[in-house]
Amino acid sequence: MSYSTADSFRPVTLDDVRGAQKMLSGVARVTAMESSRHLSQTVGAPVHLKCENLQRTGSFKLRGAYVRIAGLLPEERAAGVVAASAGNHAQGVALASSLLGVRSTVFMPKGAPLPKVSATREYGAEVRLHGQVVDETLAAAQEYAAETGAVFIHPFDHPDIIAGQGTVGLEILEQCPEVRTILVGVGGGGLAAGIAVAVKSVRPDVRIVGVQAAGAAAYPPSLAAGRPVTFENPATMADGIKVGRPGDVPFGIVGELVDEVRTVSEDELSAALLLCLERAKLVVEPAGASPVAALLSEPGAFEGPVVAVLSGGNVDPVLMERVLRHGMAAQGRYLAVRLRLTDRPGALATLLGALSVVDANVLDVSHVRTDPRLGLTEAEVELHLETKGPAHCAEVGQALREAGYTVIG
C-alpha cells in the first residue's frame, strides 16, 4: 500500500483498511473494550470505552504511522522520514520507524513536555526542538524534508494514515457488533475518517459522531463552507485535537460519512477526564476524553450501544494536575475563595475553625498583609477548598458570610 504525491487523494476503501489490519498484526495491540456502568446509567443505554490510551506509545497514532512508513518504496526508506508533532504522532513515527529499520527525525516545539520528548528519543528518533508552536515546528520539518529528501510523514493528511487509523473501526465492529453510535475525537480528522470508512462500509446504519473542543473547532465552519477553512488561534487543553485546519484528505471523508460533528467546552473536557480517572480507572488525555465529554453534555442524544473512543493517554503530569483541579471545580468539588479579615493574632485559626464546622477540606492557604488595596489592620486570604458539590459550595459561602467575613471572589 503506497501512494505517490499525485495519488495522495486516492479514495480510502474498506480493502485498504483490511490490508492495514493485516500489516499491523503483531505490531499494534488490539486494545481493550471496557464497559462503563456509570456512563451507561447516565446515557440510559450500554456505553463501552475503546481504550486506545492503552495502545503502544499511548495512542492510536502508531497504527497510521506504521502503515504509512511500511508502504514507502525502498529508496524512500533509505532517505529516512521526518515528522513534526508535540507528542502522540512523534512517538508513533519514532516507534514505527524503529520497528521497520528506518531512520527518523522528529521536530518538536521547544515547549513540548519533557516526558514526551524523552519517550520519542527512547523510541529511536532523533529529536530536534524548534519553534514555540506546532505550525513553526511543522514548517521546519517540511524544510528539512525538502533539503534532505526525507519523506515527510503527515499526522493525518494521507490515505495510508487514514487506512491505519481505520483499523480501530474494524476492532470496534468485532468487539461490539451491536454498536449503534460511535463517538470519536476530531482534530485533523484522520481517526474519524478511518473509522468512518471501516464502519460505514460494513454497517451504514451506525451513527458516527465527531467531537471537537469548542476552542479549536475547525470542522463545523469547514463543513458549512464545503471546504477546509482555518480556525484562527485555536486554544484548548486538548492538544491532541488542537488543529487549526482540517486535512484535505480526511475532510472529504468526514463530510461524506460522519453523521455529525459536535463541540465540547473546557469544563466538559476536564470533567470527562476526571470521570475516566475516578470511575473507569483510566488515565486519558483531554483529547482522548472528548467523546466522554460529549456523552456528559447531552446524554440523551445518543442511541446505544455507544462506543466512545479514548484515543490517547499521553498527558503531562503538570497538565494532569491542572486539569483535575479544573474538573473538580466544574463539578463543584473544588472552590477557590478570597476574603478579607482583621489582621490580628488568631484570626486565621478562627477562619479555619469556621470552615471545619461546614466540613470543607482546606488544600491551600495564601495570606497577604502588604497590599495597597488593604487597610492598615486588614489582611487578604485566598483559600483553596475541596468540597462535595455545588450545594456544599453554597453552604461554605453562606457560613463565611454569616461568620462576618467579606468574601471578595
CSV table of C-alpha atoms in Angstrom, one decimal, residues 94-229:
chain,number,residue,atom,x,y,z
A,94,ALA,CA,9.5,7.1,16.2
A,95,LEU,CA,8.4,3.5,17.2
A,96,ALA,CA,7.1,2.6,13.7
A,97,SER,CA,10.4,3.7,12.1
A,98,SER,CA,12.5,1.7,14.6
A,99,LEU,CA,10.4,-1.4,14.0
A,100,LEU,CA,10.9,-1.0,10.3
A,101,GLY,CA,14.5,-0.1,10.4
A,102,VAL,CA,14.0,3.4,9.0
A,103,ARG,CA,15.9,6.5,10.3
A,104,SER,CA,13.6,9.1,11.7
A,105,THR,CA,13.9,12.7,12.6
A,106,VAL,CA,11.1,14.3,14.7
A,107,PHE,CA,10.8,18.1,15.1
A,108,MET,CA,9.0,19.1,18.4
A,109,PRO,CA,8.2,22.5,19.8
A,110,LYS,CA,10.7,23.9,22.4
A,111,GLY,CA,8.0,23.9,25.0
A,112,ALA,CA,7.0,20.2,24.4
A,113,PRO,CA,6.6,18.3,27.8
A,114,LEU,CA,9.8,16.6,28.8
A,115,PRO,CA,8.2,13.2,29.2
A,116,LYS,CA,7.0,13.3,25.5
A,117,VAL,CA,10.4,14.4,24.3
A,118,SER,CA,12.2,11.7,26.3
A,119,ALA,CA,9.8,9.0,25.1
A,120,THR,CA,10.2,10.0,21.4
A,121,ARG,CA,14.0,9.7,21.8
A,122,GLU,CA,13.7,6.4,23.6
A,123,TYR,CA,11.6,5.0,20.7
A,124,GLY,CA,14.6,5.7,18.4
A,125,ALA,CA,14.0,9.1,16.8
A,126,GLU,CA,16.4,12.0,16.5
A,127,VAL,CA,14.6,14.8,18.2
A,128,ARG,CA,15.1,18.4,17.1
A,129,LEU,CA,13.4,21.2,19.2
A,130,HIS,CA,12.3,24.1,17.0
A,131,GLY,CA,9.7,26.8,17.3
A,132,GLN,CA,7.3,27.7,20.0
A,133,VAL,CA,4.1,26.4,18.3
A,134,VAL,CA,3.4,23.4,16.2
A,135,ASP,CA,3.0,25.5,13.0
A,136,GLU,CA,6.6,26.6,13.3
A,137,THR,CA,7.7,23.1,14.0
A,138,LEU,CA,5.8,21.8,11.0
A,139,ALA,CA,7.5,24.4,8.7
A,140,ALA,CA,10.9,23.3,10.0
A,141,ALA,CA,10.2,19.6,9.3
A,142,GLN,CA,8.9,20.3,5.8
A,143,GLU,CA,12.0,22.4,5.1
A,144,TYR,CA,14.2,19.5,6.4
A,145,ALA,CA,12.4,17.1,4.1
A,146,ALA,CA,13.0,19.4,1.1
A,147,GLU,CA,16.7,19.8,1.9
A,148,THR,CA,17.5,16.1,2.7
A,149,GLY,CA,15.0,14.1,0.7
A,150,ALA,CA,13.5,12.6,3.8
A,151,VAL,CA,9.8,11.6,3.5
A,152,PHE,CA,7.5,13.8,5.5
A,153,ILE,CA,5.0,11.8,7.5
A,154,HIS,CA,1.9,13.9,7.9
A,155,PRO,CA,-0.1,13.2,11.1
A,156,PHE,CA,-3.5,12.8,9.3
A,157,ASP,CA,-3.5,14.0,5.7
A,158,HIS,CA,-2.6,10.9,3.8
A,159,PRO,CA,-4.6,7.8,2.7
A,160,ASP,CA,-2.2,5.4,4.3
A,161,ILE,CA,-2.5,7.2,7.6
A,162,ILE,CA,-6.3,7.1,7.4
A,163,ALA,CA,-6.3,3.4,6.5
A,164,GLY,CA,-4.2,2.6,9.5
A,165,GLN,CA,-6.4,4.6,11.9
A,166,GLY,CA,-9.4,2.9,10.4
A,167,THR,CA,-8.3,-0.4,11.9
A,168,VAL,CA,-9.8,1.0,15.2
A,169,GLY,CA,-13.2,0.8,13.5
A,170,LEU,CA,-12.8,-2.8,12.4
A,171,GLU,CA,-11.9,-3.7,16.0
A,172,ILE,CA,-15.0,-1.9,17.3
A,173,LEU,CA,-17.2,-3.9,15.0
A,174,GLU,CA,-15.5,-7.1,16.1
A,175,GLN,CA,-15.7,-6.3,19.9
A,176,CYS,CA,-19.2,-4.7,19.9
A,177,PRO,CA,-21.1,-5.9,16.8
A,178,GLU,CA,-24.3,-4.5,18.1
A,179,VAL,CA,-22.9,-0.9,18.3
A,180,ARG,CA,-25.3,1.8,17.2
A,181,THR,CA,-23.3,5.0,17.9
A,182,ILE,CA,-19.5,5.7,17.8
A,183,LEU,CA,-18.1,8.9,19.3
A,184,VAL,CA,-14.5,9.9,18.3
A,185,GLY,CA,-12.4,13.0,18.9
A,186,VAL,CA,-11.6,15.0,15.8
A,187,GLY,CA,-8.5,17.2,15.2
A,188,GLY,CA,-7.3,17.0,11.6
A,189,GLY,CA,-9.8,14.2,11.0
A,190,GLY,CA,-7.6,11.1,10.3
A,191,LEU,CA,-9.0,8.9,13.0
A,192,ALA,CA,-12.6,9.9,12.4
A,193,ALA,CA,-12.2,9.4,8.6
A,194,GLY,CA,-10.6,6.0,9.0
A,195,ILE,CA,-13.2,4.7,11.4
A,196,ALA,CA,-16.0,6.1,9.2
A,197,VAL,CA,-14.6,4.2,6.1
A,198,ALA,CA,-14.3,1.0,8.0
A,199,VAL,CA,-17.6,1.1,9.8
A,200,LYS,CA,-19.9,2.6,7.2
A,201,SER,CA,-18.7,0.1,4.6
A,202,VAL,CA,-20.0,-2.7,6.8
A,203,ARG,CA,-22.7,-1.1,8.9
A,204,PRO,CA,-24.0,2.0,7.3
A,205,ASP,CA,-26.7,2.2,10.0
A,206,VAL,CA,-24.1,3.0,12.7
A,207,ARG,CA,-24.1,6.7,13.6
A,208,ILE,CA,-20.6,8.2,13.8
A,209,VAL,CA,-20.3,11.4,15.8
A,210,GLY,CA,-17.1,13.5,15.8
A,211,VAL,CA,-16.2,15.6,18.8
A,212,GLN,CA,-14.1,18.8,18.8
A,213,ALA,CA,-13.0,21.2,21.5
A,214,ALA,CA,-15.0,24.4,21.1
A,215,GLY,CA,-11.8,26.4,21.2
A,216,ALA,CA,-10.4,24.5,18.2
A,217,ALA,CA,-13.4,23.5,16.2
A,218,ALA,CA,-12.4,23.9,12.6
A,219,TYR,CA,-14.7,21.3,11.2
A,220,PRO,CA,-18.2,22.9,11.8
A,221,PRO,CA,-17.3,26.1,9.8
A,222,SER,CA,-15.4,24.0,7.2
A,223,LEU,CA,-18.4,21.6,6.7
A,224,ALA,CA,-20.7,24.6,6.4
A,225,ALA,CA,-18.4,26.2,3.8
A,226,GLY,CA,-17.9,22.9,1.9
A,227,ARG,CA,-14.1,23.2,2.1
A,228,PRO,CA,-11.4,23.2,4.8
A,229,VAL,CA,-11.1,26.6,6.4
